[in-house]
Amino acid sequence: MTNKRLLVPLAWVVVGAIAATAYIHRQELETPVMAQSLATSAVSSPKLPQSASPKAVLTPEELANIRVYEVANRSVVNIDTQTEQVDPVFMRRRVGQGSGSGSVIDKQGHILTNAHVIEDARVVEVTLSSGQTYPAEIIGQDREHDIAVLKINAPSDELVPLPLGKSEGLRVGQQVYALGNPFGLEGTLTKGIISSLNRSIEGRTGREMKSLIQTDAAMNPGNSGGPLLDSGARMIGMNVAIATRTGQNTGVGFAIPVNRIATIVPELIEHGRIVRPDHGIVLFREYTDRGVKIELIRPGSPAAEAGLQAIVQFETLRKGNMIYRTRTSDVTRGDWLAAVDGKPVESASDFLAIIDGYKPGQTVTLTIVRDGQEKQIKMTLGEA
């Protein structure tokens, strides 16, 4: 059995209803005592010091934790979903349920969460910290970045937007808090530190998610979409996944930095999706000291118009009234892509991350190696 680390999204699929309730009972015991014994006890036993106030004495650290919770919890929501699946054998429909977390981001009712929380959902409901539940509309989502925006029609006085912090300048060792609904237990706060920065993990689409925040603040299924907070109760990230071999928390959690969220959310609200630049370079081979091998270029794409060459070439053949497009391969052909606007490309993920920083219509300069010679080629990006 291999000992592999699994990256598990924090959304939770529920088959049955699970409820966990804790009760604490206090019972006062009274023992009848003879008056003589009481008098003797009063003389022989010292009096215990009485507290001036019945309230607990809290440390500054505890007060800071309480403040973070009381400020942020009003902005964190519980998200319940219903999905419908068809049994391929008996062709029967089965209804599945899921649970996750989210954050109120404005007074218009927009809710931030992970795309995987609402994936394939037919029904989405949002429950505010007040206990009020509202049906939610999916406004937009981006699966590659695992970010989604919902909208509820709730009175503005019930909506408390979560203050946004910044993800640049974060330090390893900095204290952070995760707030959400693990296992459906709403309003759960856990505390930890930033364990590392700029972590990369493979996302649900197979594309690498970069520059994530790693933390040991406990996260479990249901924490997906909830905020990662700094000590000022500001959101610095959105909880997205844990690394585990058991499916439960092992002290390695990841969050999407808030700066990336702040860039993507306006596009999701306006367009329902991320407007990505199109380049037409489909596949790469492994990196070498010359760059990344271009294996395939989509016909008619910006890369094809720029004159880039790939290992796989397309040829168009006409037979009568029919047109055929065939692929031919020649391992001696194909450019090596070394840099984009001077930024080195060491993998396909590097290239995609760099290109995502541009808009359709912008022109980039590609540094390529062809037949052992370095060349500069300009490419104008289209819209994906």
PDB file of C-alpha atoms in Angstrom, residues 281 283 292-297 303-313 330 332-337 366 368-371 375 377:
ATOM      1  CA  ILE A 281      -0.743  26.476 -27.353  1.00  0.00           C
ATOM      2  CA  LEU A 283       0.310  20.969 -24.821  1.00  0.00           C
ATOM      3  CA  VAL A 292       9.292  23.832 -22.665  1.00  0.00           C
ATOM      4  CA  LYS A 293       8.619  21.977 -25.916  1.00  0.00           C
ATOM      5  CA  ILE A 294       5.514  23.092 -27.797  1.00  0.00           C
ATOM      6  CA  GLU A 295       3.747  19.920 -28.844  1.00  0.00           C
ATOM      7  CA  LEU A 296       0.454  21.167 -30.289  1.00  0.00           C
ATOM      8  CA  ILE A 297      -0.925  24.434 -31.639  1.00  0.00           C
ATOM      9  CA  ALA A 303       0.053  31.036 -31.665  1.00  0.00           C
ATOM     10  CA  ALA A 304      -0.563  29.793 -35.208  1.00  0.00           C
ATOM     11  CA  GLU A 305      -0.903  33.338 -36.544  1.00  0.00           C
ATOM     12  CA  ALA A 306       2.345  34.311 -34.793  1.00  0.00           C
ATOM     13  CA  GLY A 307       4.156  31.550 -36.673  1.00  0.00           C
ATOM     14  CA  LEU A 308       5.042  29.291 -33.775  1.00  0.00           C
ATOM     15  CA  GLN A 309       5.899  25.706 -34.655  1.00  0.00           C
ATOM     16  CA  ALA A 310       4.828  22.565 -32.804  1.00  0.00           C
ATOM     17  CA  ILE A 311       5.784  18.905 -32.948  1.00  0.00           C
ATOM     18  CA  VAL A 312       2.272  17.987 -34.076  1.00  0.00           C
ATOM     19  CA  GLN A 313       1.246  19.680 -37.312  1.00  0.00           C
ATOM     20  CA  ASP A 330       7.881  15.243 -36.619  1.00  0.00           C
ATOM     21  CA  THR A 332      12.685  17.251 -35.038  1.00  0.00           C
ATOM     22  CA  ARG A 333      10.249  20.138 -35.399  1.00  0.00           C
ATOM     23  CA  GLY A 334       8.688  22.258 -32.700  1.00  0.00           C
ATOM     24  CA  ASP A 335       9.833  25.375 -30.853  1.00  0.00           C
ATOM     25  CA  TRP A 336      11.099  25.483 -27.299  1.00  0.00           C
ATOM     26  CA  LEU A 337       9.302  28.194 -25.295  1.00  0.00           C
ATOM     27  CA  LEU A 366       7.781  35.068 -26.575  1.00  0.00           C
ATOM     28  CA  ILE A 368      11.724  30.689 -28.240  1.00  0.00           C
ATOM     29  CA  VAL A 369      14.552  28.405 -29.309  1.00  0.00           C
ATOM     30  CA  ARG A 370      14.249  27.066 -32.897  1.00  0.00           C
ATOM     31  CA  ASP A 371      16.963  24.963 -34.510  1.00  0.00           C
ATOM     32  CA  LYS A 375      14.295  34.177 -31.346  1.00  0.00           C
ATOM     33  CA  ILE A 377       8.222  36.377 -31.520  1.00  0.00           C
TER      34      ILE A 377
END
